[in-house]
Coordinates of N, CA and C in Angstrom, one line a residue:
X1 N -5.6 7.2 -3.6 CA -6.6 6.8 -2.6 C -8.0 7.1 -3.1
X2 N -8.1 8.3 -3.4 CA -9.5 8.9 -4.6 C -10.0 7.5 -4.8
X3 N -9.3 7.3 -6.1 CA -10.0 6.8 -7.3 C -9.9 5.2 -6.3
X4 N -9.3 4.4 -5.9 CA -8.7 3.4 -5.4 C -9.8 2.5 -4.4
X5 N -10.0 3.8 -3.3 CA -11.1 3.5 -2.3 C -12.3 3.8 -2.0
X6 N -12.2 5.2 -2.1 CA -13.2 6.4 -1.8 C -14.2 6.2 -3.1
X7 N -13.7 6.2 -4.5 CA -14.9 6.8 -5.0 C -15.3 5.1 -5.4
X8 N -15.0 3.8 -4.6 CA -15.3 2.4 -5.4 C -16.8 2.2 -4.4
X9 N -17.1 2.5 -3.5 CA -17.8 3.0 -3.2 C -18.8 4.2 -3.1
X10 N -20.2 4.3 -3.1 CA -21.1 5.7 -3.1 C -20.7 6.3 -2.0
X11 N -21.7 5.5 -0.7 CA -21.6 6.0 0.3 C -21.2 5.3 1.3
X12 N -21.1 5.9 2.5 CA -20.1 5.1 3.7 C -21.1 5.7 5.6
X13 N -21.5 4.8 6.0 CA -21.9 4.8 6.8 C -22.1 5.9 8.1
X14 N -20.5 5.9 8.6 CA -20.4 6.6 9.6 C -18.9 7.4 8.8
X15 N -18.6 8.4 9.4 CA -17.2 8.7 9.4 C -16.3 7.8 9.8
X16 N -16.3 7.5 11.0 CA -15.4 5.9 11.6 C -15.4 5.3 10.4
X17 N -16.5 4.8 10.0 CA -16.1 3.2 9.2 C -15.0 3.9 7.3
X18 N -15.4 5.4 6.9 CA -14.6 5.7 6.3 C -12.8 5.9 6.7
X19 N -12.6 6.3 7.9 CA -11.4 6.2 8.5 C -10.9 5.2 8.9
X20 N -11.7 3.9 8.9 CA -11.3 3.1 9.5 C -10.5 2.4 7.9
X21 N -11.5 2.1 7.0 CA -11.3 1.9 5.8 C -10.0 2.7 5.3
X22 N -10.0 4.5 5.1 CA -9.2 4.7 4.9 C -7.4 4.2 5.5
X23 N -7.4 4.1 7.0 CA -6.1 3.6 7.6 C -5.8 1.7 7.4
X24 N -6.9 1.2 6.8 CA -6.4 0.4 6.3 C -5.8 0.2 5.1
X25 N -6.5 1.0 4.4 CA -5.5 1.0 2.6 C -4.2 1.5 2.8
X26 N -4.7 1.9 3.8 CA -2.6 2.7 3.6 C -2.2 1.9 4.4
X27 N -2.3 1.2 5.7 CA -1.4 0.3 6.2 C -0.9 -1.0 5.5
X28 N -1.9 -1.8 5.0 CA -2.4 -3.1 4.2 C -2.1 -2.7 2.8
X29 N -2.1 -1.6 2.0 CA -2.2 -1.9 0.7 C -1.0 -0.8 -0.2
X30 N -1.2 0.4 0.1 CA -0.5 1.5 0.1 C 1.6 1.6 0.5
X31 N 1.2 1.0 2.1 CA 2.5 0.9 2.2 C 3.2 -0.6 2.4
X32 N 2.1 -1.4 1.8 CA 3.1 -3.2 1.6 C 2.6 -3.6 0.1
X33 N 1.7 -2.8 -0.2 CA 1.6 -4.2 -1.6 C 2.0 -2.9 -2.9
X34 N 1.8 -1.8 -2.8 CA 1.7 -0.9 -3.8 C 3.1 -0.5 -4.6
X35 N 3.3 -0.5 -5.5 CA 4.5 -0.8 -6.3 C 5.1 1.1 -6.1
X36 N 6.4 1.4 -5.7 CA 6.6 2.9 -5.8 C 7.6 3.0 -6.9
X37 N 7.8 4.1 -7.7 CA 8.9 4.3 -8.6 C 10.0 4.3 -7.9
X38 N 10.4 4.8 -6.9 CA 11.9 5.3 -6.3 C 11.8 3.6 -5.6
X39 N 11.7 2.7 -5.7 CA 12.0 1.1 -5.1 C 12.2 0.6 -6.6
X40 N 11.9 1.4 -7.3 CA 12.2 0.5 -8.7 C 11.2 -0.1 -9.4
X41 N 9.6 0.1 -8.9 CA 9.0 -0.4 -9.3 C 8.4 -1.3 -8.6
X42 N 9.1 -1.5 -7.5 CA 8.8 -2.6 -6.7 C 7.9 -2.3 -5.5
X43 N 7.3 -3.5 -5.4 CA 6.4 -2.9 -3.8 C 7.5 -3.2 -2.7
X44 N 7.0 -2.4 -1.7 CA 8.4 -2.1 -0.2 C 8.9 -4.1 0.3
X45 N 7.7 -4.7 -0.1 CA 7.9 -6.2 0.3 C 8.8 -7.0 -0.5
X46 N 8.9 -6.5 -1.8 CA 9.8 -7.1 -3.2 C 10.9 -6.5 -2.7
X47 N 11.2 -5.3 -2.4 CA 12.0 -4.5 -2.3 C 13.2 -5.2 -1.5
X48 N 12.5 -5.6 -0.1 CA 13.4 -6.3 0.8 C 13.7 -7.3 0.9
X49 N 13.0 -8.4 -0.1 CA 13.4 -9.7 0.0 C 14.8 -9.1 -1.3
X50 N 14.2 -8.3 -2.1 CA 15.5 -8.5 -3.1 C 16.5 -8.0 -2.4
X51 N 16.9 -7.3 -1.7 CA 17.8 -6.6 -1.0 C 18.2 -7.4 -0.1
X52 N 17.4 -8.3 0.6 CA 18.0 -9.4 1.7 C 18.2 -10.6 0.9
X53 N 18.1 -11.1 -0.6 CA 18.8 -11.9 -1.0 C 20.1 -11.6 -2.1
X54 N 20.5 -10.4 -1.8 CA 21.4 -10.1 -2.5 C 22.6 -9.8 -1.2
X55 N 21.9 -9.3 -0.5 CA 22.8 -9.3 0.6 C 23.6 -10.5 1.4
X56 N 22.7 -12.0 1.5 CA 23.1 -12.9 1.7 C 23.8 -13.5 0.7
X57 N 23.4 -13.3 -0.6 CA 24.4 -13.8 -1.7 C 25.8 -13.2 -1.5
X58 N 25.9 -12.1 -1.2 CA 27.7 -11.2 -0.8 C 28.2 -11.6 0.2
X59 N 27.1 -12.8 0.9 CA 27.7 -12.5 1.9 C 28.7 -14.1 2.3

């Protein structure tokens, strides 16, 4: 998040608008687009379409 958000920017207005900023990288980018090792590599959205098209394939 450092390197990612915080430092792509100098400075930041109010507190608010950094918190606000920060709870979006983590909702919006962090925990849907961002790739994790224990998923395989995959971001949480890859993750579940592959999992829900394997599942309908068995099924």
């Amino acid at each position: 998040m450092q390197t990612e958000l915080v430092d792509r920017r100098t400075t930041w207005d109010t507190r608010a608008e950094l918190a606000s900023a920060s709870f979006e990288w983590i909702e919006v980018f962090y925990n849907r687009q961002r790739r994790h090792s224990r998923l395989g590599y995959l971001s949480p959205v890859e993750f579940e379409q592959t999992r829900h098209t394997d599942l309908v394939a068995a099924a």
